[in-house]
Short mmCIF file of C-alpha atoms and ligand atoms in Angstrom, two decimals:
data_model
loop_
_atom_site.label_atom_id
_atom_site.label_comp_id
_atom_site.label_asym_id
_atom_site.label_seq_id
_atom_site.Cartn_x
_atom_site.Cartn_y
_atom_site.Cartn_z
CA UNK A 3 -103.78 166.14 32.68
CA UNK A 4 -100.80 164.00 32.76
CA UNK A 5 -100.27 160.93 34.93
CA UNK A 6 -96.42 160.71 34.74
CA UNK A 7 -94.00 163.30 34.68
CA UNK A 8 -90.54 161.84 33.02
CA UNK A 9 -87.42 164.15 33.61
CA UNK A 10 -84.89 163.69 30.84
CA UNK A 11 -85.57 161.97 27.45
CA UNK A 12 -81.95 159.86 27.43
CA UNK A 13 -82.85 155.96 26.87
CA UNK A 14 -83.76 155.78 30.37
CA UNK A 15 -86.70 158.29 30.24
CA UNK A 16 -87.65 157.75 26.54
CA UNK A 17 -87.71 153.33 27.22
CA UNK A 18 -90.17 154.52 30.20
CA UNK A 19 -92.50 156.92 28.49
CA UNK A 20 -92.83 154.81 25.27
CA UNK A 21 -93.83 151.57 28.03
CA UNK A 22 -96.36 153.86 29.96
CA UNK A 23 -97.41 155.47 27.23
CA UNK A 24 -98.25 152.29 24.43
CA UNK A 25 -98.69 149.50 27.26
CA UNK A 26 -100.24 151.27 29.79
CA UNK A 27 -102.32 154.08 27.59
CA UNK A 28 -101.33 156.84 30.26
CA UNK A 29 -100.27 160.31 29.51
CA UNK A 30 -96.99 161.58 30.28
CA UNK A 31 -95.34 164.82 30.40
CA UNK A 32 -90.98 164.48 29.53
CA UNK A 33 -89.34 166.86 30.50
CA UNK A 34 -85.76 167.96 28.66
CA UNK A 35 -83.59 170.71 29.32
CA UNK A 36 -81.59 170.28 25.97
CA UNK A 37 -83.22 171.40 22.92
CA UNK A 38 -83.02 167.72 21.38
CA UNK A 39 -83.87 164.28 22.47
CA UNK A 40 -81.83 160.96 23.05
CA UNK A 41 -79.63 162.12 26.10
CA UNK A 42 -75.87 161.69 25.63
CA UNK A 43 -76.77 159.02 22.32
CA UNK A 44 -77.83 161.94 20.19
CA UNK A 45 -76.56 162.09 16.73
CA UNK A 46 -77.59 163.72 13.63
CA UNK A 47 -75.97 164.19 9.74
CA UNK A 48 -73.69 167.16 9.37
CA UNK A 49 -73.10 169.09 5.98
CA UNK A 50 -71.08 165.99 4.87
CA UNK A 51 -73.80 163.45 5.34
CA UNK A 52 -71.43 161.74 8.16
CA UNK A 53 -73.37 160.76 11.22
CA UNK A 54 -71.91 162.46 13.95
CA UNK A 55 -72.38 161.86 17.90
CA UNK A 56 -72.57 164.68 19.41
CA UNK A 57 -71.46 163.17 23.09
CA UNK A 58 -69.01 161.02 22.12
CA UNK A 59 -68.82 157.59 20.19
CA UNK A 60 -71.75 155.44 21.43
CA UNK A 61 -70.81 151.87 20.19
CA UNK A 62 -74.17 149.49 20.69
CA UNK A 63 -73.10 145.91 22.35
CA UNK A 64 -75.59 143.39 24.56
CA UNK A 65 -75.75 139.93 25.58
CA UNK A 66 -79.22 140.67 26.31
CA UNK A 67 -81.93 139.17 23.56
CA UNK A 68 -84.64 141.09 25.90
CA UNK A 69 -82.75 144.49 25.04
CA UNK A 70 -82.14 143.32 21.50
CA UNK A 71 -85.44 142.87 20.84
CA UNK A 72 -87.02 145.58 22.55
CA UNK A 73 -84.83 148.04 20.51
CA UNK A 74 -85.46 146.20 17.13
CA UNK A 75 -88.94 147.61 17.13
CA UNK A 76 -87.56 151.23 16.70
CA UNK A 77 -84.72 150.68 14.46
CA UNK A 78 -82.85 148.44 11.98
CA UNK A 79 -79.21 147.26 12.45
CA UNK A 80 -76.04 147.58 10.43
CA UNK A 81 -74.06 144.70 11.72
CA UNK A 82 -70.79 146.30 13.58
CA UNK A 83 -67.74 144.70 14.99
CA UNK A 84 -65.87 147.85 17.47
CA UNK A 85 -62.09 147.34 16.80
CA UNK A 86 -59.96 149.89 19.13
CA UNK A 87 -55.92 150.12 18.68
CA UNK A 88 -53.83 151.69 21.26
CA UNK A 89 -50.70 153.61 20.46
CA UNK A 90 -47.74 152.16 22.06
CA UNK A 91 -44.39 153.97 22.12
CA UNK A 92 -45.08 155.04 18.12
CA UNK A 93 -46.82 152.11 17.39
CA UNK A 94 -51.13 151.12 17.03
CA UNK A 95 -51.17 147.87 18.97
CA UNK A 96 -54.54 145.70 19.87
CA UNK A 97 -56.26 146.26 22.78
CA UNK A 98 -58.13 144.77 24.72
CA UNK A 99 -54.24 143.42 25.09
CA UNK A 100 -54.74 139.60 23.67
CA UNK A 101 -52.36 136.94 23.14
CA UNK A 102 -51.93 138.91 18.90
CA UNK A 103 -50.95 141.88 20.81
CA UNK A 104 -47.93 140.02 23.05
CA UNK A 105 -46.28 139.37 19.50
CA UNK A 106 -47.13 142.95 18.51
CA UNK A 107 -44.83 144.61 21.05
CA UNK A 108 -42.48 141.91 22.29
CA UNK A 109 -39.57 139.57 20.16
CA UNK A 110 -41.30 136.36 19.18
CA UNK A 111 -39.63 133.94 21.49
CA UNK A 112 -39.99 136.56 24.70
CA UNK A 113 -43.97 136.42 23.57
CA UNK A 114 -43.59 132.92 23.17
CA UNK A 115 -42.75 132.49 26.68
CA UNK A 116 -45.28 135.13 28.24
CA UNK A 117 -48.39 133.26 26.06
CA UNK A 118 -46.98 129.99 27.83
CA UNK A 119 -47.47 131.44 30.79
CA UNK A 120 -50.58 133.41 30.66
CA UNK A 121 -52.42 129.90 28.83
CA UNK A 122 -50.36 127.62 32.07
CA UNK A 123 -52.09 130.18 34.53
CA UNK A 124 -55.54 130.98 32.94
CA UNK A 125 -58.31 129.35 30.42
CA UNK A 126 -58.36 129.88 26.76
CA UNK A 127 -60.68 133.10 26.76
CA UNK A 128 -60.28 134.25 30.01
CA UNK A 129 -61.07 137.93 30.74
CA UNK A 130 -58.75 138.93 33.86
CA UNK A 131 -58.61 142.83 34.94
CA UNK A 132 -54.99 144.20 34.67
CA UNK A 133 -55.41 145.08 38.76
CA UNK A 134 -55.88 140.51 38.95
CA UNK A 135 -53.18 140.39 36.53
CA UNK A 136 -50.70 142.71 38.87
CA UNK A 137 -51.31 140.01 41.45
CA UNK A 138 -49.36 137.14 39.92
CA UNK A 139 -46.60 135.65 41.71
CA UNK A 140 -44.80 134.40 38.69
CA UNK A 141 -42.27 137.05 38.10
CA UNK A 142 -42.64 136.72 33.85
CA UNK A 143 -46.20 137.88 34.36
CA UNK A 144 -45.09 140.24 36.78
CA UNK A 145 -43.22 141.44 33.99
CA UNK A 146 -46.19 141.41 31.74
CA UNK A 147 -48.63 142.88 33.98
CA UNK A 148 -46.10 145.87 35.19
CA UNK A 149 -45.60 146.52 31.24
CA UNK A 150 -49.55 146.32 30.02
CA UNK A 151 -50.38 148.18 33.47
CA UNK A 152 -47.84 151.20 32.55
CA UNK A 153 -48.81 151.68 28.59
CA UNK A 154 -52.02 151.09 28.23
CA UNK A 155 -53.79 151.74 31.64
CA UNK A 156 -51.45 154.03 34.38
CA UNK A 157 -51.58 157.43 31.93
CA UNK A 158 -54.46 156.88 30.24
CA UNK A 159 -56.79 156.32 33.58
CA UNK A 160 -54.94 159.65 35.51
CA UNK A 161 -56.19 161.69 32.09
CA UNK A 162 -59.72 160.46 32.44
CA UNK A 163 -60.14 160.03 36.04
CA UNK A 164 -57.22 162.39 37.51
CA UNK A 165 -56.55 158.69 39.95
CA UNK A 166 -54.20 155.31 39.52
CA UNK A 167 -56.26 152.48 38.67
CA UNK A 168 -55.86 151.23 42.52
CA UNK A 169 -57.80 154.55 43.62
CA UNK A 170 -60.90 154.05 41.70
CA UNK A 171 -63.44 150.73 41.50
CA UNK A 172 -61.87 147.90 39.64
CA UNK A 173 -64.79 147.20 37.66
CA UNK A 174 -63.98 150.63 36.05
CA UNK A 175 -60.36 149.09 34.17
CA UNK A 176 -62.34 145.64 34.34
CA UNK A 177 -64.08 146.92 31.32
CA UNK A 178 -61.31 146.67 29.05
CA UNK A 179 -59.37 143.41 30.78
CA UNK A 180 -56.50 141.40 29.38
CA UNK A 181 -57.67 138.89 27.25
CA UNK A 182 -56.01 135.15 26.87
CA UNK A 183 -57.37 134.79 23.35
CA UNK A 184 -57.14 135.82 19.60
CA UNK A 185 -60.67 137.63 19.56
CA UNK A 186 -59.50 141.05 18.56
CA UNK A 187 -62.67 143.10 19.08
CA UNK A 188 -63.29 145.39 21.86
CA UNK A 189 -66.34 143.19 23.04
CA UNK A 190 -67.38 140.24 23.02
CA UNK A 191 -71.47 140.40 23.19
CA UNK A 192 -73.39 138.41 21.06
CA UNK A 193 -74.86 141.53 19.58
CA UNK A 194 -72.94 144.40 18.05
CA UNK A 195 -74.63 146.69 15.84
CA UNK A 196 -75.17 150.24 15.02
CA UNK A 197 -78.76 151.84 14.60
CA UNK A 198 -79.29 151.64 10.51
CA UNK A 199 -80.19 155.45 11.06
CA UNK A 200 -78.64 156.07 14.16
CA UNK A 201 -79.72 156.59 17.39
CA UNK A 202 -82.14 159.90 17.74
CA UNK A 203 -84.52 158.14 15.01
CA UNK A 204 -84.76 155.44 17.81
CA UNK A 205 -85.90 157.89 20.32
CA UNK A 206 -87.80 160.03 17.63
CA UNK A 207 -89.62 156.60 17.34
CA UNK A 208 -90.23 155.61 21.07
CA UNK A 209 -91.19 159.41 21.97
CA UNK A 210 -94.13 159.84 19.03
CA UNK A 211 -97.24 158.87 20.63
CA UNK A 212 -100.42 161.08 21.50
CA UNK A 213 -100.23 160.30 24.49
CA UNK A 214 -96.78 161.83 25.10
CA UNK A 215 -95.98 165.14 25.50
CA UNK A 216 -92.55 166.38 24.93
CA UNK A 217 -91.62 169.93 25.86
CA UNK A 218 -87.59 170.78 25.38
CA UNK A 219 -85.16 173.93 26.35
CA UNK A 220 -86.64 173.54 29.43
CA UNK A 221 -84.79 172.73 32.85
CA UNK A 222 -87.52 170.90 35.10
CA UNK A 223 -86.95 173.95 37.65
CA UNK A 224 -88.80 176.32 35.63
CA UNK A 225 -91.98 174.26 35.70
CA UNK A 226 -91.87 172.39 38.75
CA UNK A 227 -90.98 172.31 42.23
CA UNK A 228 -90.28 169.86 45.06
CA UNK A 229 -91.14 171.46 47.88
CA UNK A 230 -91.83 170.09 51.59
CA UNK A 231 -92.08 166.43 50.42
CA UNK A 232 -94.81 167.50 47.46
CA UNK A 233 -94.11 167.92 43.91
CA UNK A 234 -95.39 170.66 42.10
CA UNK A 235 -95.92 171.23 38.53
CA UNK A 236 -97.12 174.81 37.23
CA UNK A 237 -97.84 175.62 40.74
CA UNK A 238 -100.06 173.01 41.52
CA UNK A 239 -99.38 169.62 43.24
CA UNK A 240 -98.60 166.51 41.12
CA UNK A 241 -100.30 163.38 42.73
CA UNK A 242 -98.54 161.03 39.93
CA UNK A 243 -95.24 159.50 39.67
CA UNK A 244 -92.01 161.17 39.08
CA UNK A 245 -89.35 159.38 36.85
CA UNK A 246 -86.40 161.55 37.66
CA UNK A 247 -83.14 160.83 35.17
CA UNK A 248 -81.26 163.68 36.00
CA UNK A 249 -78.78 164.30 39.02
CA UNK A 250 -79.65 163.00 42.18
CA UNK A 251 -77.95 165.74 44.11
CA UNK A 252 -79.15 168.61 41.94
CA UNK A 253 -82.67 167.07 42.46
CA UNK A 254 -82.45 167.20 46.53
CA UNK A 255 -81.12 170.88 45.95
CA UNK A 256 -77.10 169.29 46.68
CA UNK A 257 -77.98 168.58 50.98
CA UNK A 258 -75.74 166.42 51.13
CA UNK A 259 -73.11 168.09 49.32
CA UNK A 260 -72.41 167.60 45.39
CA UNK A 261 -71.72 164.75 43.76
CA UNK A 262 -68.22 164.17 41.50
CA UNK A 263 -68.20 163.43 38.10
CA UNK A 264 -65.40 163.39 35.24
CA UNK A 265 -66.57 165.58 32.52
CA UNK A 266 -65.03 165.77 28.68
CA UNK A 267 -64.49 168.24 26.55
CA UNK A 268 -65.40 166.99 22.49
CA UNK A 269 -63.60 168.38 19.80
CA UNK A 270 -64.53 167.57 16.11
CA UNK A 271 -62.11 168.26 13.51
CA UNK A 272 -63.18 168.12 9.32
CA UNK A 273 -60.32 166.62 7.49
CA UNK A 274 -59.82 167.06 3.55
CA UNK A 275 -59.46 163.12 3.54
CA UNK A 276 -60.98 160.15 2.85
CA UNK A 277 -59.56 157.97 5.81
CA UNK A 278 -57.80 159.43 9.02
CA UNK A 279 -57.03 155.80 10.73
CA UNK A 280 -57.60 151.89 10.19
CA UNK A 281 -60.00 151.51 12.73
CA UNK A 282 -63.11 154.06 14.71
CA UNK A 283 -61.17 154.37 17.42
CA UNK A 284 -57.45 154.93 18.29
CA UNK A 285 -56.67 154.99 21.87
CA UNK A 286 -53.64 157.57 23.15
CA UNK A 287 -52.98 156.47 26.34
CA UNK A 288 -49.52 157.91 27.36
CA UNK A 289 -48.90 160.86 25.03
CA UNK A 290 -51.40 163.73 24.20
CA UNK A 291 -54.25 165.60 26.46
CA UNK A 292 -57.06 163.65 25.13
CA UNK A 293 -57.53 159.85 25.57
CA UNK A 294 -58.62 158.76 22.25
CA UNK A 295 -59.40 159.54 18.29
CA UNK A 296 -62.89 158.01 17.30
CA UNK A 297 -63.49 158.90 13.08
CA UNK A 298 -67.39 158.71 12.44
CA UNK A 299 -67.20 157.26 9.16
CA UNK A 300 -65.77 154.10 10.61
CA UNK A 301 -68.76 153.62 12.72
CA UNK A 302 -71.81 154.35 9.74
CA UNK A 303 -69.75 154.31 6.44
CA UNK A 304 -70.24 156.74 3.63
CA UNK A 305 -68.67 157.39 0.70
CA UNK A 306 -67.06 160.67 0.74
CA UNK A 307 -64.21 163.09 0.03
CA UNK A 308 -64.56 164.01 4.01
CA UNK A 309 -63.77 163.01 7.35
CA UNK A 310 -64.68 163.84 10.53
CA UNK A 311 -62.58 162.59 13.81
CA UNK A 312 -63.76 163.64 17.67
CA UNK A 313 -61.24 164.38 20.22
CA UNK A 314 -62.26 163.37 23.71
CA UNK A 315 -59.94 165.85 26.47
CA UNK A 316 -61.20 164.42 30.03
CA UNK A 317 -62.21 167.46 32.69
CA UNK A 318 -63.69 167.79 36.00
CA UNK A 319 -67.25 168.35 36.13
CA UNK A 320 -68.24 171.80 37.00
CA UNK A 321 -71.76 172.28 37.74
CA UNK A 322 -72.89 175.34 34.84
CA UNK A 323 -69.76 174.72 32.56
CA UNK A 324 -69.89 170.96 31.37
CA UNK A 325 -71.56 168.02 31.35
CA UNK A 326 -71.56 165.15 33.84
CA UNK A 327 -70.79 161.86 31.88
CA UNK A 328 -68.99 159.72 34.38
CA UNK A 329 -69.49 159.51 38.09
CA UNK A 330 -66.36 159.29 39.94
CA UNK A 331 -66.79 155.87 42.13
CA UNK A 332 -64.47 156.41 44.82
CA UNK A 333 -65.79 155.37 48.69
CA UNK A 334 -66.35 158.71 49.71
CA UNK A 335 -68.82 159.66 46.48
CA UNK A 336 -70.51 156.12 46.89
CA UNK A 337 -71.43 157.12 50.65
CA UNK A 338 -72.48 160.33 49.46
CA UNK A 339 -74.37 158.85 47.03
CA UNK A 340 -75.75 156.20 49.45
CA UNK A 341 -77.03 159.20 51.44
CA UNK A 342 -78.81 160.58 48.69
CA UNK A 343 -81.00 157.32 47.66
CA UNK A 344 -81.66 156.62 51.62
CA UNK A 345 -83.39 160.44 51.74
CA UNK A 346 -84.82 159.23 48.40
CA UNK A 347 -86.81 156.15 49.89
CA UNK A 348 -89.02 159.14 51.52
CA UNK A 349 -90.97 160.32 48.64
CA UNK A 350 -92.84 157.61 47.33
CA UNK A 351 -94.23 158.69 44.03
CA UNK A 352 -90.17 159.22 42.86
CA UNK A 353 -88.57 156.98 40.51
CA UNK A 354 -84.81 158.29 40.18
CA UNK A 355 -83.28 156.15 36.91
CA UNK A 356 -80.48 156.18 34.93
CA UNK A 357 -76.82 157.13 34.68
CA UNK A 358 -77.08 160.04 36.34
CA UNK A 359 -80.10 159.14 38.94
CA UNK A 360 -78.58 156.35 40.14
CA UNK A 361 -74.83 156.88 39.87
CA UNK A 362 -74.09 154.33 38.11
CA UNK A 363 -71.65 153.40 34.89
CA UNK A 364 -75.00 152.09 33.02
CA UNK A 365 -74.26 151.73 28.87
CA UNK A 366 -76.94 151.82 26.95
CA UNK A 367 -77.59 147.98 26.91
CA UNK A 368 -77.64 148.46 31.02
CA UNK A 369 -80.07 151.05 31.07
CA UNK A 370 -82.33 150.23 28.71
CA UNK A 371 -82.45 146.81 30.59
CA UNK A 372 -83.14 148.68 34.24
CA UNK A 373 -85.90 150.68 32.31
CA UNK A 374 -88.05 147.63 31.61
CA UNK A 375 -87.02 146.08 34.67
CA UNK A 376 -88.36 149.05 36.49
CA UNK A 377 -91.38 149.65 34.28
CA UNK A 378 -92.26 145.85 34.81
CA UNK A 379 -91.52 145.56 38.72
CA UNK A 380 -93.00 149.48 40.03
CA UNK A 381 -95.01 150.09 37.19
CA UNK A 382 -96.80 147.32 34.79
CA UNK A 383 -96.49 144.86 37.82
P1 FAD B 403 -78.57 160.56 29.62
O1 FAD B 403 -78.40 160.02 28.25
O2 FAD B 403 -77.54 161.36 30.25
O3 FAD B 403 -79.98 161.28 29.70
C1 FAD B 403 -80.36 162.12 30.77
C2 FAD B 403 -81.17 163.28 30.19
O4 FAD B 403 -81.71 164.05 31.27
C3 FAD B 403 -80.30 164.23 29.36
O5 FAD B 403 -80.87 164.41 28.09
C4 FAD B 403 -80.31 165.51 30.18
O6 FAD B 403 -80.24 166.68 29.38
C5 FAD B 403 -81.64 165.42 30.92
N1 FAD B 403 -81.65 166.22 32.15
C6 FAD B 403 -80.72 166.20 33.15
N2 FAD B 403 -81.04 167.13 34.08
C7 FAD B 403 -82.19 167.71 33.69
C8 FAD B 403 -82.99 168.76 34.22
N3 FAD B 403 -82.65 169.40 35.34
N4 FAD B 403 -84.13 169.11 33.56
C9 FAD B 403 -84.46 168.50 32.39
N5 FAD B 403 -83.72 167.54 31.82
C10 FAD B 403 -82.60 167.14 32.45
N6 FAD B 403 -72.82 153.20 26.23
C11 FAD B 403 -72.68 152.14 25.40
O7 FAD B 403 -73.46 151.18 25.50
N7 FAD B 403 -71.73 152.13 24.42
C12 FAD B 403 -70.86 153.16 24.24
O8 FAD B 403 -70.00 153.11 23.35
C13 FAD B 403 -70.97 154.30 25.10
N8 FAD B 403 -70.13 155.33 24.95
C14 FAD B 403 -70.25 156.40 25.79
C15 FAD B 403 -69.36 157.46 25.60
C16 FAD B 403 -69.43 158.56 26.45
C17 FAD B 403 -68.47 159.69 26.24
C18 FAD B 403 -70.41 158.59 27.49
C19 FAD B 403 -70.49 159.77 28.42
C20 FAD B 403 -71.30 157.54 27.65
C21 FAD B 403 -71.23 156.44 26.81
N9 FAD B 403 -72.12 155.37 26.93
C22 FAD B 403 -71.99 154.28 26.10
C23 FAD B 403 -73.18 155.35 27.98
C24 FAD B 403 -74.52 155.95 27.51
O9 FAD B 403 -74.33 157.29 27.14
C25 FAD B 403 -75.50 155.83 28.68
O10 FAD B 403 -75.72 154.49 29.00
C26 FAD B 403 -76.88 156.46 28.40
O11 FAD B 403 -76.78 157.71 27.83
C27 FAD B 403 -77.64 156.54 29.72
O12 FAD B 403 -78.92 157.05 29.50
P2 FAD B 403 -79.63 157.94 30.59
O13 FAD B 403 -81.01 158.20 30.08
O14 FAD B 403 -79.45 157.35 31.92
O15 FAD B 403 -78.80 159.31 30.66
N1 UDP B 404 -58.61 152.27 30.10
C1 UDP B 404 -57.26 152.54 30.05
N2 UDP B 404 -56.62 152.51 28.83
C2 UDP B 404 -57.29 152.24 27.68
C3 UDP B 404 -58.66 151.95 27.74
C4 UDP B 404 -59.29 151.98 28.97
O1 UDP B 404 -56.63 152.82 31.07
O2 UDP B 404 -56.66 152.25 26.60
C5 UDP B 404 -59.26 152.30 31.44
C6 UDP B 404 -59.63 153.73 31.84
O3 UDP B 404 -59.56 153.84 33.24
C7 UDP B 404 -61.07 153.83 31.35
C8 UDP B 404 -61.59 152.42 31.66
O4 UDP B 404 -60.47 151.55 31.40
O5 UDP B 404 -61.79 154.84 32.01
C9 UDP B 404 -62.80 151.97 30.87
O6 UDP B 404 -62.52 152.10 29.49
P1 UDP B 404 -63.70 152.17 28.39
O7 UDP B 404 -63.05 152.10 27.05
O8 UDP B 404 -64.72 151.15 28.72
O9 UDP B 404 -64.25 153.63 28.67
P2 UDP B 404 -65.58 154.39 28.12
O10 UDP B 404 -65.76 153.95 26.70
O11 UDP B 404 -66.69 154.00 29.03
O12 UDP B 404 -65.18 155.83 28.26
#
């Protein structure tokens, strides 16, 4: 009956069935345990008409025109510059930390002297990770570095990943890096925009076609089986291909142990108020549980009495309790891990994708890329 079977309808199983489904006219079966589409980039209206995201804030940024395009056929844009502040000893300071930002917390002739420096040192523009920046020899960027490293990055990184920057991959703080330049937004892609309608019409949009079948509340377990190298769905073997987008480990029953992942826990609040803060998001890096304040309204504006602001209080991942959002890349998980996708090479009709298939930090841009990259190269090509 079907000739794929797609586990998990996040972007990375929804970009796959929508390809196999419209380009190669092939039936497909997706599988999702939650009773709702779109993964972790579902959002819907609440009483207030303010989009809400149910996972946390999900801020859409490529330098991909591929991606761009590809997603343009589901949805229209509202064009959307992210701007993040950072509370500083009482104060909501730019970050990424730019050359505005030295003048924000330092007297005028001290930043004088560190923007000297940082422009002697590095090019106009340059992105350098505050772990690069900790290097310098130069005992005024010393300074610097030791300063940016302990407000903005030391307290807020043990909250989300329980670990000093040193202990986990430095691509992780790379995201955010110190920036020697005036741009004050949190990226710098060439496109930054949020869905018109937001992002579960874009998956309500890939995911209706006859020749996909969508069945929810329902954990792949209770319809299928991998047993002794075969795949079985409703009892009987599946001879098709498997695009697996859930957990690696949890698919090869956890053999080689589990894998880690940080975990949050989301609390909305309603406030009697038009505005809560300047910008969607406020980071809190040294004070408070959670790690930041994102307000909704900020992100898709509406007009309205109301506000609604998310909370996001970091956890460990416990398998049953909470959901994995972030694998933990320390050595030991990526040998784990490694382990995992060697054992993986064996069944040839599995496709493991996505964030949580491949442990990987994909956003949305990322994934969405990999899908068509992986529909193209295994599939269409
Ligand atoms: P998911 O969206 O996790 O989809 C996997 C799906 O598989 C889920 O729906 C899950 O329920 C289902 N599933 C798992 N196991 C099973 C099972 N056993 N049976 C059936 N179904 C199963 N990216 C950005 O570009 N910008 C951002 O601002 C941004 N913010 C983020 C904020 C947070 C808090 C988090 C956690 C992520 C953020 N991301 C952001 C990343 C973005 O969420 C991911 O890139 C994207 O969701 C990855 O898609 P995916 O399909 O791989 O995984
Ligand atoms: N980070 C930090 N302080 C900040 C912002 C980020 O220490 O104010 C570090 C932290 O380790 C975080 C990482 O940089 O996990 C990546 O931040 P990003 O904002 O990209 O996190 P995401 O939006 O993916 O949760």
């Amino acid at each position: 009956m079907f000739d794929y079977i797609i586990v998990g309808a996040g972007f990375a199983g929804s970009v796959m069935a929508e390809r196999i489904a419209t380009q190669l006219n092939k039936k497909v079966l997706v599988i999702e345990k939650r009773n709702h589409i779109g993964g972790n980039c579902y959002d819907y209206k609440d009483e207030n008409n303010i989009l809400i995201h149910k996972y946390g804030p999900h801020i859409f940024h490529t330098n991909s025109k591929s991606v761009w395009d590809y997603l343009s056929q589901f949805t229209d844009w509202e064009i959307y510059h992210h701007r993040v502040r950072a509370m500083v000893d009482g104060k909501k300071v730019t970050i990424p930390f730019n050359l505005n930002t030295l003048y924000e917390v330092f007297p005028t002739t001290l930043a004088n002297k560190l923007e000297n420096k940082l422009l002697e040192k590095f090019e106009y523009n340059a992105k350098v990770p505050i772990l690069e920046l900790k290097k310098s020899t130069d005992s005024d960027l010393q300074f610097l570095a030791q300063y940016i490293y302990e407000k903005i990055f030391l307290h807020y990184t043990a909250k989300q990943w329980k670990k000093n920057p040193e202990e986990i991959d430095e691509a992780v703080t790379a995201r955010v890096p110190v920036f020697i330049g005036r741009d004050d937004r949190y990226f710098n892609d060439i496109y930054q925009a949020m869905p018109k309608e937001g992002y579960t019409k874009i998956f309500e949009r890939m995911l209706n076609h006859p020749n996909i079948k969508l069945l929810l509340n329902t954990d792949y377990k209770e319809v299928a089986e991998l047993r002794d190298d075969k795949f079985y769905l409703f009892g009987n073997e599946f001879k098709g291909k498997i695009i697996f987008t859930g957990m690696i480990d949890e698919l090869f029953n956890y053999k080689f142990g589990e894998l880690k992942y940080r975990s949050l826990q989301i609390k909305f609040e309603t406030l009697e108020t038009e505005s809560f803060q300047e910008v969607a998001t406020v980071n809190y890096p040294n004070n408070y549980d959670f790690t930041r304040i994102t307000e909704f309204k900020k992100l898709h504006p509406v007009k309205n009495n109301k506000t609604v602001i998310l909370k996001e209080y970091p956890e460990e991942f416990i398998i049953g309790k909470n959901t994995p959002y972030y694998p933990v890349f320390t050595d030991e998980e990526k040998e784990k891990y490694d382990r995992y996708k060697e054992y993986a090479a064996n069944f040839k009709n599995i496709i493991l994708l996505g964030r949580l298939a491949e442990y990987r930090y994909y956003d949305m841009d990322d994934i969405v890329e990999r899908a068509l990259e992986v529909y193209s190269s295994i599939i269409g090509g």
